[in-house]
Tab-separated table of C-alpha atoms and ligand atoms in Angstrom:
chain	number	residue	atom	x	y	z
A	25	UNK	CA	0.000	0.000	0.000
A	26	UNK	CA	1.307	3.442	-0.872
A	27	UNK	CA	2.091	5.899	1.925
A	28	UNK	CA	-0.984	7.815	2.998
A	29	UNK	CA	-0.983	11.503	2.248
A	30	UNK	CA	-0.531	13.814	5.219
A	31	UNK	CA	-0.617	17.604	5.378
A	32	UNK	CA	2.144	17.593	7.997
A	33	UNK	CA	4.455	15.419	5.927
A	34	UNK	CA	3.888	17.497	2.798
A	35	UNK	CA	4.591	20.745	4.675
A	36	UNK	CA	7.661	19.253	6.382
A	37	UNK	CA	9.115	18.104	3.034
A	38	UNK	CA	8.643	21.406	1.232
A	39	UNK	CA	11.056	24.307	0.956
A	40	UNK	CA	10.372	27.767	2.414
A	41	UNK	CA	8.608	28.902	-0.779
A	42	UNK	CA	6.121	26.008	-0.570
A	43	UNK	CA	5.727	26.478	3.177
A	44	UNK	CA	3.979	29.806	2.497
A	45	UNK	CA	1.010	27.727	1.335
A	46	UNK	CA	-1.489	26.212	3.796
A	47	UNK	CA	-1.722	22.474	3.093
A	48	UNK	CA	-4.889	20.450	3.647
A	49	UNK	CA	-5.463	16.754	2.955
A	50	UNK	CA	-8.873	15.086	2.776
A	51	UNK	CA	-9.583	11.370	2.468
A	52	UNK	CA	-12.282	11.826	-0.148
A	53	UNK	CA	-14.094	14.567	-2.004
A	54	UNK	CA	-15.903	15.104	-5.291
A	55	UNK	CA	-13.554	17.660	-6.851
A	56	UNK	CA	-10.770	19.593	-5.129
A	57	UNK	CA	-11.273	22.418	-7.657
A	58	UNK	CA	-14.977	22.694	-6.802
A	59	UNK	CA	-14.178	22.701	-3.066
A	60	UNK	CA	-11.649	25.530	-3.291
A	61	UNK	CA	-13.772	27.582	-5.702
A	62	UNK	CA	-16.609	27.425	-3.169
A	63	UNK	CA	-14.291	28.733	-0.434
A	64	UNK	CA	-12.473	31.492	-2.328
A	65	UNK	CA	-14.260	34.363	-0.613
A	66	UNK	CA	-13.014	33.243	2.785
A	67	UNK	CA	-9.395	32.554	1.765
A	68	UNK	CA	-6.740	34.996	2.880
A	69	UNK	CA	-3.714	33.283	1.327
A	70	UNK	CA	-2.768	30.388	-0.917
A	71	UNK	CA	-4.175	26.933	-0.070
A	72	UNK	CA	-3.250	23.487	-1.373
A	73	UNK	CA	-6.055	20.919	-1.091
A	74	UNK	CA	-5.011	17.321	-1.744
A	75	UNK	CA	-7.542	14.470	-1.937
A	76	UNK	CA	-6.600	10.851	-1.394
A	77	UNK	CA	-9.692	9.961	-3.438
A	78	UNK	CA	-11.478	12.246	-5.851
A	79	UNK	CA	-14.857	10.873	-6.915
A	80	UNK	CA	-15.882	13.485	-9.504
A	81	UNK	CA	-12.605	14.831	-10.912
A	82	UNK	CA	-13.089	17.250	-13.759
A	83	UNK	CA	-11.255	18.053	-16.967
A	84	UNK	CA	-11.951	20.819	-19.452
A	85	UNK	CA	-15.451	21.282	-20.897
A	86	UNK	CA	-17.081	18.970	-18.371
A	87	UNK	CA	-14.848	15.989	-19.215
A	88	UNK	CA	-14.082	13.567	-16.371
A	89	UNK	CA	-10.698	12.971	-14.705
A	90	UNK	CA	-10.236	9.443	-13.320
A	91	UNK	CA	-8.019	8.328	-10.455
A	92	UNK	CA	-7.813	5.699	-7.733
A	93	UNK	CA	-6.734	5.899	-4.081
A	94	UNK	CA	-2.984	5.579	-3.611
A	95	UNK	CA	-2.407	5.493	-7.383
A	96	UNK	CA	-2.242	9.178	-8.237
A	97	UNK	CA	-1.978	12.679	-6.891
A	98	UNK	CA	-5.134	14.763	-7.232
A	99	UNK	CA	-4.935	18.270	-5.854
A	100	UNK	CA	-5.810	21.918	-6.349
A	101	UNK	CA	-3.907	25.045	-5.461
A	102	UNK	CA	-5.795	28.308	-4.875
A	103	UNK	CA	-3.530	31.266	-5.674
A	104	UNK	CA	-4.163	35.003	-5.701
A	105	UNK	CA	-2.709	37.031	-8.585
A	106	UNK	CA	-2.044	40.713	-8.877
A	107	UNK	CA	-2.274	40.698	-12.694
A	108	UNK	CA	-5.619	41.205	-14.445
A	109	UNK	CA	-7.661	38.205	-15.566
A	110	UNK	CA	-6.783	38.690	-19.235
A	111	UNK	CA	-3.096	38.421	-18.363
A	112	UNK	CA	-3.599	34.848	-17.052
A	113	UNK	CA	-4.069	33.223	-20.476
A	114	UNK	CA	-0.665	31.525	-20.470
A	115	UNK	CA	-1.089	30.194	-16.939
A	116	UNK	CA	-1.937	26.545	-17.847
A	117	UNK	CA	1.244	26.423	-19.927
A	118	UNK	CA	3.391	27.809	-17.107
A	119	UNK	CA	1.848	25.230	-14.753
A	120	UNK	CA	2.788	22.498	-17.238
A	121	UNK	CA	6.382	23.757	-17.141
A	122	UNK	CA	6.370	23.560	-13.321
A	123	UNK	CA	5.106	19.964	-13.359
A	124	UNK	CA	7.436	18.702	-16.102
A	125	UNK	CA	10.522	20.403	-14.642
A	126	UNK	CA	9.740	19.023	-11.173
A	127	UNK	CA	9.266	15.489	-12.549
A	128	UNK	CA	12.563	15.720	-14.428
A	129	UNK	CA	14.307	16.021	-11.031
A	130	UNK	CA	13.041	12.474	-10.381
A	131	UNK	CA	14.230	11.239	-13.802
A	132	UNK	CA	10.742	11.228	-15.315
A	133	UNK	CA	10.943	12.524	-18.888
A	134	UNK	CA	7.686	14.471	-19.147
A	135	UNK	CA	6.777	16.559	-22.210
A	136	UNK	CA	4.141	19.209	-22.849
A	137	UNK	CA	1.211	19.085	-25.219
A	138	UNK	CA	-0.369	22.444	-25.976
A	139	UNK	CA	-2.316	23.813	-24.229
A	140	UNK	CA	-2.666	21.929	-20.965
A	141	UNK	CA	-1.397	18.340	-20.889
A	142	UNK	CA	1.709	16.696	-19.524
A	143	UNK	CA	2.725	13.603	-21.502
A	144	UNK	CA	5.068	10.697	-20.978
A	145	UNK	CA	5.929	8.470	-23.939
A	146	UNK	CA	3.241	10.298	-25.922
A	147	UNK	CA	0.368	9.601	-23.522
A	148	UNK	CA	-1.280	11.751	-20.885
A	149	UNK	CA	0.473	11.592	-17.518
A	150	UNK	CA	-1.155	14.635	-15.953
A	151	UNK	CA	-4.077	16.929	-16.675
A	152	UNK	CA	-4.398	20.573	-15.666
A	153	UNK	CA	-7.680	22.409	-15.161
A	154	UNK	CA	-7.543	26.073	-14.189
A	155	UNK	CA	-10.638	27.937	-13.077
A	156	UNK	CA	-10.495	31.640	-12.268
A	157	UNK	CA	-12.669	33.931	-10.205
A	158	UNK	CA	-12.689	37.596	-9.326
A	159	UNK	CA	-13.283	37.865	-5.587
A	160	UNK	CA	-14.822	41.065	-4.305
A	161	UNK	CA	-14.697	41.566	-0.601
A	162	UNK	CA	-13.119	44.300	1.439
A	163	UNK	CA	-10.219	42.270	2.774
A	164	UNK	CA	-8.958	40.317	-0.215
A	165	UNK	CA	-10.255	41.749	-3.463
A	166	UNK	CA	-8.527	40.246	-6.451
A	167	UNK	CA	-8.173	37.618	-9.112
A	168	UNK	CA	-7.803	34.064	-7.877
A	169	UNK	CA	-7.005	30.954	-9.859
A	170	UNK	CA	-7.777	27.450	-8.693
A	171	UNK	CA	-5.212	25.226	-10.362
A	172	UNK	CA	-6.346	21.609	-10.438
A	173	UNK	CA	-3.899	18.837	-11.266
A	174	UNK	CA	-4.330	15.088	-11.644
A	175	UNK	CA	-1.064	13.156	-11.923
A	176	UNK	CA	-1.010	9.406	-12.577
A	177	UNK	CA	1.498	7.436	-10.513
A	178	UNK	CA	0.478	3.775	-10.933
A	179	UNK	CA	-3.103	3.520	-12.163
A	180	UNK	CA	-4.777	0.099	-11.941
A	181	UNK	CA	-5.750	-1.448	-15.294
A	182	UNK	CA	-9.444	-1.134	-14.446
A	183	UNK	CA	-9.170	2.665	-14.253
A	184	UNK	CA	-6.991	2.882	-17.359
A	185	UNK	CA	-9.625	0.838	-19.235
A	186	UNK	CA	-12.381	3.207	-18.107
A	187	UNK	CA	-10.541	6.159	-19.657
A	188	UNK	CA	-10.752	4.467	-23.028
A	189	UNK	CA	-7.522	5.824	-24.488
A	190	UNK	CA	-3.880	5.086	-23.704
A	191	UNK	CA	-2.624	6.845	-20.604
A	192	UNK	CA	0.785	7.183	-19.001
A	193	UNK	CA	1.838	6.670	-15.415
A	194	UNK	CA	5.167	6.216	-13.619
A	195	UNK	CA	5.027	2.968	-11.611
A	196	UNK	CA	8.820	2.814	-11.296
A	197	UNK	CA	8.800	5.999	-9.235
A	198	UNK	CA	9.144	4.357	-5.837
A	199	UNK	CA	8.857	7.338	-3.562
A	200	UNK	CA	6.669	8.674	-0.793
A	201	UNK	CA	3.842	10.605	-2.479
A	202	UNK	CA	4.142	13.250	0.252
A	203	UNK	CA	7.679	14.039	-0.903
A	204	UNK	CA	6.565	14.224	-4.549
A	205	UNK	CA	3.638	16.455	-3.576
A	206	UNK	CA	5.997	18.756	-1.647
A	207	UNK	CA	8.356	19.007	-4.636
A	208	UNK	CA	5.422	19.874	-6.903
A	209	UNK	CA	4.210	22.477	-4.417
A	210	UNK	CA	7.667	24.083	-4.351
A	211	UNK	CA	7.958	24.002	-8.150
A	212	UNK	CA	4.471	25.421	-8.657
A	213	UNK	CA	4.967	28.156	-6.055
A	214	UNK	CA	8.193	29.317	-7.714
A	215	UNK	CA	6.552	29.378	-11.135
A	216	UNK	CA	3.418	31.187	-9.928
A	217	UNK	CA	5.415	33.910	-8.173
A	218	UNK	CA	7.445	34.435	-11.353
A	219	UNK	CA	4.362	34.294	-13.583
A	220	UNK	CA	2.607	36.942	-11.492
A	221	UNK	CA	5.660	39.204	-11.708
A	222	UNK	CA	6.644	38.715	-15.352
A	223	UNK	CA	3.839	36.911	-17.225
A	224	UNK	CA	4.123	33.958	-19.596
A	225	UNK	CA	6.935	35.573	-21.604
A	226	UNK	CA	9.344	34.387	-18.908
A	227	UNK	CA	8.317	30.758	-19.628
A	228	UNK	CA	8.005	30.525	-23.420
A	229	UNK	CA	11.550	29.188	-23.945
A	230	UNK	CA	11.182	26.737	-21.049
A	231	UNK	CA	7.865	25.496	-22.501
A	232	UNK	CA	9.388	25.123	-25.976
A	233	UNK	CA	12.255	23.011	-24.598
A	234	UNK	CA	9.639	20.564	-23.272
A	235	UNK	CA	7.330	20.668	-26.333
A	236	UNK	CA	6.190	17.119	-27.231
A	237	UNK	CA	5.372	17.864	-30.879
A	238	UNK	CA	7.971	20.399	-32.028
A	239	UNK	CA	8.268	20.211	-35.822
A	240	UNK	CA	5.513	17.618	-36.133
A	241	UNK	CA	2.319	17.799	-38.208
A	242	UNK	CA	-0.715	18.443	-36.004
A	243	UNK	CA	-4.364	19.374	-36.357
A	244	UNK	CA	-6.291	21.825	-34.207
A	245	UNK	CA	-9.842	20.722	-33.566
A	246	UNK	CA	-12.898	22.499	-32.243
A	247	UNK	CA	-15.454	19.939	-31.080
A	248	UNK	CA	-14.276	17.444	-33.674
A	249	UNK	CA	-13.952	19.931	-36.572
A	250	UNK	CA	-10.497	20.631	-37.968
A	251	UNK	CA	-9.763	24.357	-37.704
A	252	UNK	CA	-6.110	24.273	-38.780
A	253	UNK	CA	-3.501	21.788	-39.897
A	254	UNK	CA	0.200	22.411	-40.018
A	255	UNK	CA	3.592	21.923	-38.462
A	256	UNK	CA	3.714	22.756	-34.743
A	257	UNK	CA	6.509	25.261	-34.130
A	258	UNK	CA	6.127	26.135	-30.454
A	259	UNK	CA	4.517	28.844	-28.361
A	260	UNK	CA	4.963	32.614	-28.469
A	261	UNK	CA	5.360	35.011	-25.542
A	262	UNK	CA	1.644	34.986	-24.821
A	263	UNK	CA	1.274	31.196	-24.966
A	264	UNK	CA	-0.300	30.994	-28.419
A	265	UNK	CA	0.642	27.920	-30.468
A	266	UNK	CA	2.504	28.813	-33.652
A	267	UNK	CA	1.592	26.619	-36.599
A	268	UNK	CA	3.244	26.611	-40.034
A	269	UNK	CA	0.349	26.033	-42.454
A	270	UNK	CA	0.220	25.976	-46.268
A	271	UNK	CA	-1.067	29.544	-46.172
A	272	UNK	CA	1.561	30.814	-43.751
A	273	UNK	CA	2.138	31.014	-40.029
A	274	UNK	CA	-0.865	31.198	-37.699
A	275	UNK	CA	-0.970	31.797	-33.928
A	276	UNK	CA	-3.688	29.913	-32.076
A	277	UNK	CA	-5.268	30.955	-28.794
A	278	UNK	CA	-6.074	28.167	-26.348
A	279	UNK	CA	-9.847	28.636	-25.810
A	280	UNK	CA	-11.412	25.203	-25.910
A	281	UNK	CA	-9.648	23.794	-28.961
A	282	UNK	CA	-7.783	20.451	-28.885
A	283	UNK	CA	-4.584	19.350	-30.578
A	284	UNK	CA	-4.129	15.991	-32.299
A	285	UNK	CA	-1.019	14.591	-33.920
A	286	UNK	CA	-1.452	13.941	-37.628
A	287	UNK	CA	0.075	10.605	-38.607
A	288	UNK	CA	2.404	11.168	-41.563
B	317	LIG	P1	-7.842	17.084	-25.480
B	317	LIG	O1	-7.049	15.830	-25.632
B	317	LIG	O2	-8.995	17.198	-26.423
B	317	LIG	O3	-6.978	18.299	-25.425
B	317	LIG	P2	-8.101	17.654	-22.916
B	317	LIG	O4	-6.653	17.443	-22.752
B	317	LIG	O5	-8.628	19.015	-22.968
B	317	LIG	O6	-8.567	16.919	-24.151
B	317	LIG	P3	-8.779	17.353	-20.336
B	317	LIG	O7	-10.032	18.076	-20.114
B	317	LIG	O8	-7.492	18.006	-20.005
B	317	LIG	O9	-8.806	16.870	-21.809
B	317	LIG	O10	-8.809	15.971	-19.578
B	317	LIG	C1	-9.971	15.137	-19.610
B	317	LIG	C2	-9.713	13.930	-20.519
B	317	LIG	O11	-8.551	13.233	-20.061
B	317	LIG	C3	-10.824	12.902	-20.412
B	317	LIG	O12	-11.794	13.149	-21.403
B	317	LIG	C4	-10.129	11.546	-20.628
B	317	LIG	O13	-10.034	11.241	-22.000
B	317	LIG	C5	-8.723	11.805	-20.154
B	317	LIG	N1	-8.459	11.273	-18.799
B	317	LIG	C6	-9.285	11.178	-17.732
B	317	LIG	N2	-8.647	10.696	-16.664
B	317	LIG	C7	-7.358	10.475	-17.052
B	317	LIG	C8	-6.198	9.983	-16.401
B	317	LIG	N3	-6.197	9.622	-15.125
B	317	LIG	N4	-5.071	9.888	-17.124
B	317	LIG	C9	-5.022	10.257	-18.426
B	317	LIG	N5	-6.084	10.727	-19.096
B	317	LIG	C10	-7.242	10.839	-18.418
């Protein structure tokens, strides 16, 4: 049985930057994102909520995120930003950089798929769902983001089968999940502080170094319809995907479009 998650052990394993964040662990909840969004008005500083079991994990556009107790990390981080809402568009990409760079410290070769997935060997290892809210109350007015992350560690076959498409995990990573969670909290905190100060421009080169599909033919889909096809170049300073198409270079905003690799 994997080590149980504990708020004390996560806090004790993190560095000073991560220790600024209040850590909470619950045995079970529907969605850590939904829980933190419901509490935003009463938060005074950043909170990390980790669930041992998440029964109604969410992806983008109402899609489901699956996990199993002891087999994954499912958590959300509520963070207050001083930049305006429109300046948060590159945030999911910066969060991907934080996750992939942290995993590389444990010899996991994770790559990024635009806009919001972390891949290993071409399949999804982690999903990122960011929900934002403008909180208006006298004490802590401001823009908050709830950053939800599901990271597969060693998913049982039954869960993988339910997802219905190949997934990635990292069963060889024999480490206490509390220590991994603390490292992710440190990595995310560093990235979020830098993002708030300097925006996505500070991360574009780091994202491009981790790009899973650099130079490869891809299609951009909107609810199943192909919007663009071309060679994926990388992202620009605002997190738009640059695509080399037959009619020239286009820059694509994230919105709710999806990227698929085009088999040559
Ligand atoms: P797209 O591939 O179209 O970009 P998406 O990346 O936006 O989709 P998300 O909303 O990020 O999708 O994640 C939800 C999707 O991830 C689900 O529809 C399912 O296919 C897949 N999924 C759910 N749970 C897991 C998991 N534990 N590991 C890997 N993939 C999962």
